[in-house]
Amino acid sequence: MYKIFLSITLLLMSSVLAMAQDLEVQMTAPGSVAAGRPFNLKISVNSQSARIGKPQVNDFDVLGQSSGTSMSIVNGNMSVERSITYTMVASKPGSYTIPGVVAEDNGKKYTSNAVTIEVTGQEQQNQANGNQNQGRNSNVADNVQTNGEDCFLDLSFNKQEVYIGEQVIMGCTLFSAYQVSEFEDFKVPSFNGFWVKDIENPKNITFERKRLGNKTYLYALLQKKALFPQRAGTLTIEPYKLDMIVGDGFFRMARASAKSKTKNITVKPLPEGKPEGFGGAVGSFKVNLSSDKTEVNLDEPLTIKITVIGSGNFQLFEAPKLSLNSAFEQFEPKTTENITVGAQGVSGSKTFSTVVIARQPGEYVIPAVKFAYFDPSSKSYKIAETKELAITVTGERSADSQAATTIIGTEIEDLGSDIRFIKQDGFTLKNGNNKFFNSFYFWMIFILLPVLLAGAILFRMQQIKNNANVIGMKRSKAGKTSRKRLKKAEAFIKDNKKNEFYTEVLNALWGYLSDKLSIPVSELNKDNVKEKLSDKQMDAEVTDKFINVLDTCEFEHYAPESMSHSLQEVYDMAAEAIEQMETSIK
């Protein structure tokens, strides 16, 4: 009780003292600071009710502010101090004076002292260090509009009007007026209508400073992608979204969200007059024709390569046509890629290797290969052409092998001769007067036929019922089965067995779809998967995420040199996609 009485007494005394004494306003700041280094400007007043005006700090960037109140008793005298502290930074050297701040209490105005701050030139060194990252963040637009936001995402493009198949370089950059301590959730749009290739996904985010309007931001590149539009019209890129933890420089943390604006890309159709053999290539290319040998023996394999080199939509065009003499047996081409994804987009080479076998000796010339493509820079179609290729086939075919045959896929061709020899061995003739009609065996079959037919129908009905039960069981256990398959994949992560890992993950994903949709794996493709899931009223976002995980697994499995995800990340993505599908599918 005594303590409560004492506290009330002290509060009353502080109020009386504050009214009795004149108000004092004081502003303090360091006399010298380094450019680019944060410092504190403190404004204090000996009243709890006074209104403190804002300081004139146009020459500085304000990073944050905090306030506080303190009370003290010295030799029986009580004093109250209320303060506001600004954390600021100077962008360039010089001498700056901040005028006195006005405070108002009980209708009277009081002015604080002015402070002068000398800013030294150490920012030049910081600027030199920052320039090392200039190339990486070169996609940051100088005309970014902030609309007064403290945190936002900006999408920048090297062009926003393109042709079908022409690559667009897009960068996603975070701007924050506060220090960012942690990223919580980063949502990337689905890029409907685009084929997408990642250029940069920095794991270690480095922030730099940039002044926009009258505010200074910390900014960093989060993603850089090459986008290839697949259809004409206006394609929309939905907003990126980012949830994060930010601080104000005083160890006070808060959650913040940043979002980009919806962006549109205008896609023009390719012009009329497509040349013969045009397979959808858009960019700048040249083509080369080569073989592993120029002289081969009869029936010996030979590999002919067509290599397309340049920059553009490598994954989206067809193989150039290879014209061969009928003396050559030709097999399906095999495609290999050596693609580089850099700051300027996708470039490199794509090779189509075809194995051929010469079935007749002689001197042959493989005609020049023509590769048609559309060049966006000149807005015209162009044709790249190779040189001819001379092949010598040596050897002779013996008389015994004139009627030899060879298997091409599932067909058999006669290569030596089109004449069949007459069989000269003896043979026996049979009496053709035996009558089956109206015989004992005839009537036995006639009587048993309805019984056999009824039995076949009953057997088929039971088979259909059993199949339905099997399909139902597969559907209900699809999730459990896929998790078991993923467990096999998880065992390969520790040993870094990438090939075995991706094989098991893809088996789990495609196997899940096969069981859930009752479609054999051999008949599955991404188009009929989307169609079936749409029929089941599946959420389009869940479907797109599952397809994106499939694309990621297949790309990193067959192009390991371009891996952008760890095995654990891919495993987590696959597990999450299956779980979301399980909870959403009807």
mmCIF file of N, CA, C and O in Angstrom, residues 101-181:
data_model
loop_
_atom_site.group_PDB
_atom_site.id
_atom_site.type_symbol
_atom_site.label_atom_id
_atom_site.label_comp_id
_atom_site.label_asym_id
_atom_site.label_seq_id
_atom_site.Cartn_x
_atom_site.Cartn_y
_atom_site.Cartn_z
ATOM 1 N N VAL A 101 14.780 22.161 -34.309
ATOM 2 C CA VAL A 101 13.455 21.543 -34.388
ATOM 3 C C VAL A 101 12.503 22.292 -33.454
ATOM 4 O O VAL A 101 12.872 22.666 -32.336
ATOM 5 N N VAL A 102 11.256 22.477 -33.898
ATOM 6 C CA VAL A 102 10.264 23.199 -33.101
ATOM 7 C C VAL A 102 9.409 22.191 -32.334
ATOM 8 O O VAL A 102 8.907 21.220 -32.902
ATOM 9 N N ALA A 103 9.240 22.445 -31.009
ATOM 10 C CA ALA A 103 8.330 21.664 -30.171
ATOM 11 C C ALA A 103 7.271 22.592 -29.602
ATOM 12 O O ALA A 103 7.535 23.770 -29.333
ATOM 13 N N GLU A 104 6.054 22.069 -29.425
ATOM 14 C CA GLU A 104 4.945 22.890 -28.937
ATOM 15 C C GLU A 104 4.334 22.254 -27.698
ATOM 16 O O GLU A 104 4.081 21.039 -27.666
ATOM 17 N N ASP A 105 4.125 23.097 -26.645
ATOM 18 C CA ASP A 105 3.534 22.588 -25.402
ATOM 19 C C ASP A 105 2.672 23.688 -24.788
ATOM 20 O O ASP A 105 3.136 24.825 -24.611
ATOM 21 N N ASN A 106 1.401 23.368 -24.494
ATOM 22 C CA ASN A 106 0.474 24.330 -23.884
ATOM 23 C C ASN A 106 0.374 25.615 -24.696
ATOM 24 O O ASN A 106 0.331 26.720 -24.148
ATOM 25 N N GLY A 107 0.390 25.463 -26.022
ATOM 26 C CA GLY A 107 0.215 26.618 -26.895
ATOM 27 C C GLY A 107 1.475 27.418 -27.131
ATOM 28 O O GLY A 107 1.451 28.380 -27.898
ATOM 29 N N LYS A 108 2.591 27.072 -26.496
ATOM 30 C CA LYS A 108 3.842 27.792 -26.706
ATOM 31 C C LYS A 108 4.789 26.957 -27.559
ATOM 32 O O LYS A 108 4.786 25.730 -27.491
ATOM 33 N N LYS A 109 5.598 27.633 -28.372
ATOM 34 C CA LYS A 109 6.551 26.959 -29.246
ATOM 35 C C LYS A 109 7.970 27.192 -28.753
ATOM 36 O O LYS A 109 8.331 28.287 -28.336
ATOM 37 N N TYR A 110 8.765 26.133 -28.844
ATOM 38 C CA TYR A 110 10.160 26.177 -28.413
ATOM 39 C C TYR A 110 11.014 25.589 -29.537
ATOM 40 O O TYR A 110 10.621 24.625 -30.193
ATOM 41 N N THR A 111 12.189 26.147 -29.744
ATOM 42 C CA THR A 111 13.084 25.709 -30.820
ATOM 43 C C THR A 111 14.379 25.166 -30.236
ATOM 44 O O THR A 111 14.972 25.776 -29.335
ATOM 45 N N SER A 112 14.824 24.055 -30.774
ATOM 46 C CA SER A 112 16.065 23.436 -30.298
ATOM 47 C C SER A 112 17.264 24.082 -30.965
ATOM 48 O O SER A 112 17.134 24.949 -31.842
ATOM 49 N N ASN A 113 18.406 23.622 -30.571
ATOM 50 C CA ASN A 113 19.647 24.055 -31.218
ATOM 51 C C ASN A 113 19.785 23.398 -32.592
ATOM 52 O O ASN A 113 19.164 22.377 -32.881
ATOM 53 N N ALA A 114 20.590 24.023 -33.450
ATOM 54 C CA ALA A 114 20.924 23.431 -34.746
ATOM 55 C C ALA A 114 22.188 22.578 -34.590
ATOM 56 O O ALA A 114 22.980 22.798 -33.671
ATOM 57 N N VAL A 115 22.383 21.581 -35.491
ATOM 58 C CA VAL A 115 23.599 20.757 -35.448
ATOM 59 C C VAL A 115 24.244 20.763 -36.831
ATOM 60 O O VAL A 115 23.553 20.835 -37.858
ATOM 61 N N THR A 116 25.572 20.718 -36.824
ATOM 62 C CA THR A 116 26.345 20.650 -38.078
ATOM 63 C C THR A 116 27.080 19.314 -38.116
ATOM 64 O O THR A 116 27.736 18.931 -37.135
ATOM 65 N N ILE A 117 26.965 18.627 -39.255
ATOM 66 C CA ILE A 117 27.571 17.303 -39.417
ATOM 67 C C ILE A 117 28.513 17.327 -40.606
ATOM 68 O O ILE A 117 28.127 17.737 -41.717
ATOM 69 N N GLU A 118 29.762 16.915 -40.365
ATOM 70 C CA GLU A 118 30.746 16.797 -41.438
ATOM 71 C C GLU A 118 30.723 15.357 -41.957
ATOM 72 O O GLU A 118 30.931 14.408 -41.205
ATOM 73 N N VAL A 119 30.479 15.209 -43.253
ATOM 74 C CA VAL A 119 30.430 13.874 -43.866
ATOM 75 C C VAL A 119 31.703 13.662 -44.665
ATOM 76 O O VAL A 119 31.997 14.429 -45.596
ATOM 77 N N THR A 120 32.474 12.653 -44.275
ATOM 78 C CA THR A 120 33.741 12.363 -44.959
ATOM 79 C C THR A 120 33.490 11.547 -46.218
ATOM 80 O O THR A 120 32.409 11.021 -46.432
ATOM 81 N N GLY A 121 34.537 11.394 -47.059
ATOM 82 C CA GLY A 121 34.369 10.787 -48.389
ATOM 83 C C GLY A 121 34.599 9.311 -48.478
ATOM 84 O O GLY A 121 35.069 8.840 -49.509
ATOM 85 N N GLN A 122 34.308 8.544 -47.463
ATOM 86 C CA GLN A 122 34.553 7.106 -47.524
ATOM 87 C C GLN A 122 33.529 6.375 -48.362
ATOM 88 O O GLN A 122 33.675 5.192 -48.639
ATOM 89 N N GLU A 123 32.482 7.045 -48.782
ATOM 90 C CA GLU A 123 31.477 6.406 -49.624
ATOM 91 C C GLU A 123 32.057 5.975 -50.968
ATOM 92 O O GLU A 123 31.584 5.036 -51.589
ATOM 93 N N GLN A 124 33.161 6.651 -51.413
ATOM 94 C CA GLN A 124 33.757 6.298 -52.695
ATOM 95 C C GLN A 124 34.222 4.855 -52.701
ATOM 96 O O GLN A 124 34.091 4.133 -53.684
ATOM 97 N N GLN A 125 34.793 4.418 -51.572
ATOM 98 C CA GLN A 125 35.240 3.032 -51.486
ATOM 99 C C GLN A 125 34.046 2.082 -51.514
ATOM 100 O O GLN A 125 34.066 1.049 -52.163
ATOM 101 N N ASN A 126 32.976 2.472 -50.787
ATOM 102 C CA ASN A 126 31.784 1.630 -50.787
ATOM 103 C C ASN A 126 31.186 1.526 -52.183
ATOM 104 O O ASN A 126 30.716 0.482 -52.601
ATOM 105 N N GLN A 127 31.225 2.669 -52.898
ATOM 106 C CA GLN A 127 30.686 2.666 -54.254
ATOM 107 C C GLN A 127 31.486 1.754 -55.162
ATOM 108 O O GLN A 127 30.945 1.042 -56.002
ATOM 109 N N ALA A 128 32.840 1.751 -54.987
ATOM 110 C CA ALA A 128 33.691 0.877 -55.793
ATOM 111 C C ALA A 128 33.360 -0.576 -55.546
ATOM 112 O O ALA A 128 33.313 -1.399 -56.455
ATOM 113 N N ASN A 129 33.100 -0.907 -54.270
ATOM 114 C CA ASN A 129 32.743 -2.280 -53.947
ATOM 115 C C ASN A 129 31.397 -2.645 -54.553
ATOM 116 O O ASN A 129 31.196 -3.754 -55.029
ATOM 117 N N GLY A 130 30.479 -1.688 -54.508
ATOM 118 C CA GLY A 130 29.144 -1.958 -55.041
ATOM 119 C C GLY A 130 29.168 -2.183 -56.533
ATOM 120 O O GLY A 130 28.367 -2.951 -57.074
ATOM 121 N N ASN A 131 30.110 -1.537 -57.263
ATOM 122 C CA ASN A 131 30.177 -1.683 -58.706
ATOM 123 C C ASN A 131 30.522 -3.104 -59.130
ATOM 124 O O ASN A 131 30.302 -3.491 -60.273
ATOM 125 N N GLN A 132 31.102 -3.898 -58.210
ATOM 126 C CA GLN A 132 31.431 -5.270 -58.550
ATOM 127 C C GLN A 132 30.172 -6.071 -58.850
ATOM 128 O O GLN A 132 30.199 -7.055 -59.564
ATOM 129 N N ASN A 133 29.039 -5.656 -58.287
ATOM 130 C CA ASN A 133 27.788 -6.369 -58.500
ATOM 131 C C ASN A 133 26.917 -5.709 -59.563
ATOM 132 O O ASN A 133 25.794 -6.111 -59.781
ATOM 133 N N GLN A 134 27.477 -4.676 -60.223
ATOM 134 C CA GLN A 134 26.647 -3.909 -61.142
ATOM 135 C C GLN A 134 26.136 -4.769 -62.290
ATOM 136 O O GLN A 134 25.003 -4.666 -62.696
ATOM 137 N N GLY A 135 26.997 -5.668 -62.813
ATOM 138 C CA GLY A 135 26.573 -6.518 -63.908
ATOM 139 C C GLY A 135 25.445 -7.431 -63.515
ATOM 140 O O GLY A 135 24.522 -7.673 -64.271
ATOM 141 N N ARG A 136 25.509 -7.949 -62.285
ATOM 142 C CA ARG A 136 24.482 -8.898 -61.853
ATOM 143 C C ARG A 136 23.137 -8.217 -61.689
ATOM 144 O O ARG A 136 22.089 -8.797 -61.930
ATOM 145 N N ASN A 137 23.147 -6.953 -61.259
ATOM 146 C CA ASN A 137 21.897 -6.232 -61.030
ATOM 147 C C ASN A 137 21.602 -5.227 -62.134
ATOM 148 O O ASN A 137 20.866 -4.281 -61.928
ATOM 149 N N SER A 138 22.214 -5.438 -63.302
ATOM 150 C CA SER A 138 22.070 -4.444 -64.363
ATOM 151 C C SER A 138 20.650 -4.368 -64.903
ATOM 152 O O SER A 138 20.318 -3.458 -65.639
ATOM 153 N N ASN A 139 19.797 -5.335 -64.552
ATOM 154 C CA ASN A 139 18.430 -5.309 -65.061
ATOM 155 C C ASN A 139 17.539 -4.347 -64.279
ATOM 156 O O ASN A 139 16.384 -4.164 -64.613
ATOM 157 N N VAL A 140 18.058 -3.718 -63.199
ATOM 158 C CA VAL A 140 17.238 -2.810 -62.398
ATOM 159 C C VAL A 140 16.954 -1.551 -63.196
ATOM 160 O O VAL A 140 17.863 -0.857 -63.637
ATOM 161 N N ALA A 141 15.684 -1.262 -63.412
ATOM 162 C CA ALA A 141 15.311 -0.113 -64.227
ATOM 163 C C ALA A 141 15.526 1.189 -63.468
ATOM 164 O O ALA A 141 15.319 1.262 -62.263
ATOM 165 N N ASP A 142 15.960 2.235 -64.198
ATOM 166 C CA ASP A 142 16.173 3.538 -63.557
ATOM 167 C C ASP A 142 14.866 4.300 -63.369
ATOM 168 O O ASP A 142 14.804 5.254 -62.618
ATOM 169 N N ASN A 143 13.817 3.880 -64.072
ATOM 170 C CA ASN A 143 12.547 4.611 -63.988
ATOM 171 C C ASN A 143 11.505 3.842 -63.183
ATOM 172 O O ASN A 143 10.319 3.890 -63.468
ATOM 173 N N VAL A 144 11.954 3.106 -62.162
ATOM 174 C CA VAL A 144 11.026 2.361 -61.311
ATOM 175 C C VAL A 144 10.118 3.339 -60.581
ATOM 176 O O VAL A 144 10.572 4.324 -60.019
ATOM 177 N N GLN A 145 8.824 3.043 -60.584
ATOM 178 C CA GLN A 145 7.855 3.882 -59.877
ATOM 179 C C GLN A 145 7.513 3.234 -58.539
ATOM 180 O O GLN A 145 7.083 2.086 -58.481
ATOM 181 N N THR A 146 7.700 3.966 -57.430
ATOM 182 C CA THR A 146 7.499 3.385 -56.100
ATOM 183 C C THR A 146 6.077 3.548 -55.592
ATOM 184 O O THR A 146 5.609 2.767 -54.793
ATOM 185 N N ASN A 147 5.371 4.578 -56.044
ATOM 186 C CA ASN A 147 4.016 4.869 -55.548
ATOM 187 C C ASN A 147 3.972 4.958 -54.025
ATOM 188 O O ASN A 147 2.982 4.616 -53.389
ATOM 189 N N GLY A 148 5.084 5.396 -53.418
ATOM 190 C CA GLY A 148 5.106 5.585 -51.977
ATOM 191 C C GLY A 148 5.257 4.309 -51.173
ATOM 192 O O GLY A 148 5.165 4.343 -49.946
ATOM 193 N N GLU A 149 5.479 3.165 -51.800
ATOM 194 C CA GLU A 149 5.594 1.911 -51.073
ATOM 195 C C GLU A 149 6.955 1.792 -50.407
ATOM 196 O O GLU A 149 7.966 2.199 -50.953
ATOM 197 N N ASP A 150 6.975 1.162 -49.217
ATOM 198 C CA ASP A 150 8.235 0.926 -48.520
ATOM 199 C C ASP A 150 8.899 -0.353 -48.995
ATOM 200 O O ASP A 150 10.120 -0.462 -48.974
ATOM 201 N N CYS A 151 8.112 -1.361 -49.406
ATOM 202 C CA CYS A 151 8.648 -2.626 -49.909
ATOM 203 C C CYS A 151 7.850 -3.030 -51.143
ATOM 204 O O CYS A 151 6.619 -3.071 -51.093
ATOM 205 N N PHE A 152 8.530 -3.322 -52.248
ATOM 206 C CA PHE A 152 7.823 -3.757 -53.447
ATOM 207 C C PHE A 152 8.786 -4.541 -54.339
ATOM 208 O O PHE A 152 9.999 -4.496 -54.175
ATOM 209 N N LEU A 153 8.210 -5.296 -55.273
ATOM 210 C CA LEU A 153 8.967 -6.062 -56.259
ATOM 211 C C LEU A 153 8.783 -5.402 -57.621
ATOM 212 O O LEU A 153 7.677 -4.998 -57.980
ATOM 213 N N ASP A 154 9.868 -5.299 -58.357
ATOM 214 C CA ASP A 154 9.816 -4.681 -59.679
ATOM 215 C C ASP A 154 10.210 -5.711 -60.732
ATOM 216 O O ASP A 154 11.210 -6.410 -60.593
ATOM 217 N N LEU A 155 9.385 -5.836 -61.783
ATOM 218 C CA LEU A 155 9.698 -6.713 -62.914
ATOM 219 C C LEU A 155 10.192 -5.854 -64.071
ATOM 220 O O LEU A 155 9.507 -4.915 -64.491
ATOM 221 N N SER A 156 11.375 -6.174 -64.571
ATOM 222 C CA SER A 156 11.946 -5.421 -65.694
ATOM 223 C C SER A 156 12.160 -6.367 -66.873
ATOM 224 O O SER A 156 12.422 -7.559 -66.689
ATOM 225 N N PHE A 157 12.028 -5.836 -68.090
ATOM 226 C CA PHE A 157 12.134 -6.633 -69.310
ATOM 227 C C PHE A 157 13.047 -5.913 -70.300
ATOM 228 O O PHE A 157 13.046 -4.676 -70.372
ATOM 229 N N ASN A 158 13.802 -6.695 -71.072
ATOM 230 C CA ASN A 158 14.621 -6.063 -72.097
ATOM 231 C C ASN A 158 13.778 -5.639 -73.295
ATOM 232 O O ASN A 158 14.184 -4.821 -74.109
ATOM 233 N N LYS A 159 12.570 -6.222 -73.403
ATOM 234 C CA LYS A 159 11.616 -5.810 -74.445
ATOM 235 C C LYS A 159 10.239 -6.316 -74.039
ATOM 236 O O LYS A 159 10.113 -7.342 -73.367
ATOM 237 N N GLN A 160 9.209 -5.611 -74.424
ATOM 238 C CA GLN A 160 7.844 -5.999 -74.062
ATOM 239 C C GLN A 160 6.953 -6.166 -75.284
ATOM 240 O O GLN A 160 5.745 -6.342 -75.153
ATOM 241 N N GLU A 161 7.546 -6.142 -76.472
ATOM 242 C CA GLU A 161 6.827 -6.456 -77.704
ATOM 243 C C GLU A 161 7.728 -7.347 -78.535
ATOM 244 O O GLU A 161 8.801 -6.923 -78.979
ATOM 245 N N VAL A 162 7.325 -8.594 -78.726
ATOM 246 C CA VAL A 162 8.168 -9.598 -79.369
ATOM 247 C C VAL A 162 7.333 -10.454 -80.322
ATOM 248 O O VAL A 162 6.102 -10.365 -80.356
ATOM 249 N N TYR A 163 8.047 -11.315 -81.075
ATOM 250 C CA TYR A 163 7.396 -12.300 -81.923
ATOM 251 C C TYR A 163 7.257 -13.623 -81.169
ATOM 252 O O TYR A 163 7.939 -13.858 -80.159
ATOM 253 N N ILE A 164 6.391 -14.500 -81.668
ATOM 254 C CA ILE A 164 6.282 -15.846 -81.095
ATOM 255 C C ILE A 164 7.661 -16.517 -81.128
ATOM 256 O O ILE A 164 8.332 -16.514 -82.160
ATOM 257 N N GLY A 165 8.089 -17.070 -79.994
ATOM 258 C CA GLY A 165 9.372 -17.770 -79.920
ATOM 259 C C GLY A 165 10.563 -16.889 -79.633
ATOM 260 O O GLY A 165 11.655 -17.398 -79.373
ATOM 261 N N GLU A 166 10.392 -15.561 -79.682
ATOM 262 C CA GLU A 166 11.519 -14.657 -79.415
ATOM 263 C C GLU A 166 11.726 -14.534 -77.910
ATOM 264 O O GLU A 166 10.781 -14.330 -77.160
ATOM 265 N N GLN A 167 12.972 -14.654 -77.464
ATOM 266 C CA GLN A 167 13.219 -14.662 -76.026
ATOM 267 C C GLN A 167 13.182 -13.255 -75.426
ATOM 268 O O GLN A 167 13.627 -12.289 -76.030
ATOM 269 N N VAL A 168 12.602 -13.212 -74.215
ATOM 270 C CA VAL A 168 12.506 -11.982 -73.436
ATOM 271 C C VAL A 168 13.273 -12.204 -72.132
ATOM 272 O O VAL A 168 13.056 -13.209 -71.446
ATOM 273 N N ILE A 169 14.163 -11.290 -71.783
ATOM 274 C CA ILE A 169 14.916 -11.407 -70.536
ATOM 275 C C ILE A 169 14.172 -10.624 -69.457
ATOM 276 O O ILE A 169 13.952 -9.419 -69.595
ATOM 277 N N MET A 170 13.763 -11.328 -68.390
ATOM 278 C CA MET A 170 13.000 -10.703 -67.306
ATOM 279 C C MET A 170 13.779 -10.790 -66.000
ATOM 280 O O MET A 170 14.385 -11.825 -65.696
ATOM 281 N N GLY A 171 13.777 -9.704 -65.232
ATOM 282 C CA GLY A 171 14.401 -9.689 -63.911
ATOM 283 C C GLY A 171 13.388 -9.297 -62.856
ATOM 284 O O GLY A 171 12.540 -8.441 -63.083
ATOM 285 N N CYS A 172 13.444 -9.964 -61.702
ATOM 286 C CA CYS A 172 12.582 -9.622 -60.563
ATOM 287 C C CYS A 172 13.474 -9.081 -59.455
ATOM 288 O O CYS A 172 14.369 -9.798 -58.968
ATOM 289 N N THR A 173 13.267 -7.834 -59.048
ATOM 290 C CA THR A 173 14.118 -7.160 -58.084
ATOM 291 C C THR A 173 13.301 -6.679 -56.892
ATOM 292 O O THR A 173 12.203 -6.142 -57.058
ATOM 293 N N LEU A 174 13.832 -6.904 -55.704
ATOM 294 C CA LEU A 174 13.195 -6.445 -54.462
ATOM 295 C C LEU A 174 13.725 -5.068 -54.088
ATOM 296 O O LEU A 174 14.942 -4.848 -54.099
ATOM 297 N N PHE A 175 12.824 -4.146 -53.751
ATOM 298 C CA PHE A 175 13.175 -2.837 -53.212
ATOM 299 C C PHE A 175 12.583 -2.743 -51.807
ATOM 300 O O PHE A 175 11.392 -2.986 -51.612
ATOM 301 N N SER A 176 13.414 -2.385 -50.831
ATOM 302 C CA SER A 176 12.938 -2.279 -49.448
ATOM 303 C C SER A 176 13.554 -1.048 -48.792
ATOM 304 O O SER A 176 14.760 -0.801 -48.904
ATOM 305 N N ALA A 177 12.693 -0.294 -48.101
ATOM 306 C CA ALA A 177 13.180 0.868 -47.357
ATOM 307 C C ALA A 177 13.766 0.453 -46.012
ATOM 308 O O ALA A 177 14.313 1.285 -45.296
ATOM 309 N N TYR A 178 13.657 -0.840 -45.666
ATOM 310 C CA TYR A 178 14.156 -1.343 -44.386
ATOM 311 C C TYR A 178 15.159 -2.465 -44.631
ATOM 312 O O TYR A 178 15.208 -3.062 -45.713
ATOM 313 N N GLN A 179 15.910 -2.762 -43.588
ATOM 314 C CA GLN A 179 16.836 -3.879 -43.667
ATOM 315 C C GLN A 179 16.038 -5.187 -43.660
ATOM 316 O O GLN A 179 15.133 -5.366 -42.862
ATOM 317 N N VAL A 180 16.398 -6.108 -44.560
ATOM 318 C CA VAL A 180 15.714 -7.391 -44.673
ATOM 319 C C VAL A 180 16.550 -8.447 -43.966
ATOM 320 O O VAL A 180 17.726 -8.639 -44.273
ATOM 321 N N SER A 181 15.925 -9.126 -42.995
ATOM 322 C CA SER A 181 16.666 -10.131 -42.235
ATOM 323 C C SER A 181 16.325 -11.557 -42.639
ATOM 324 O O SER A 181 17.124 -12.464 -42.446
#
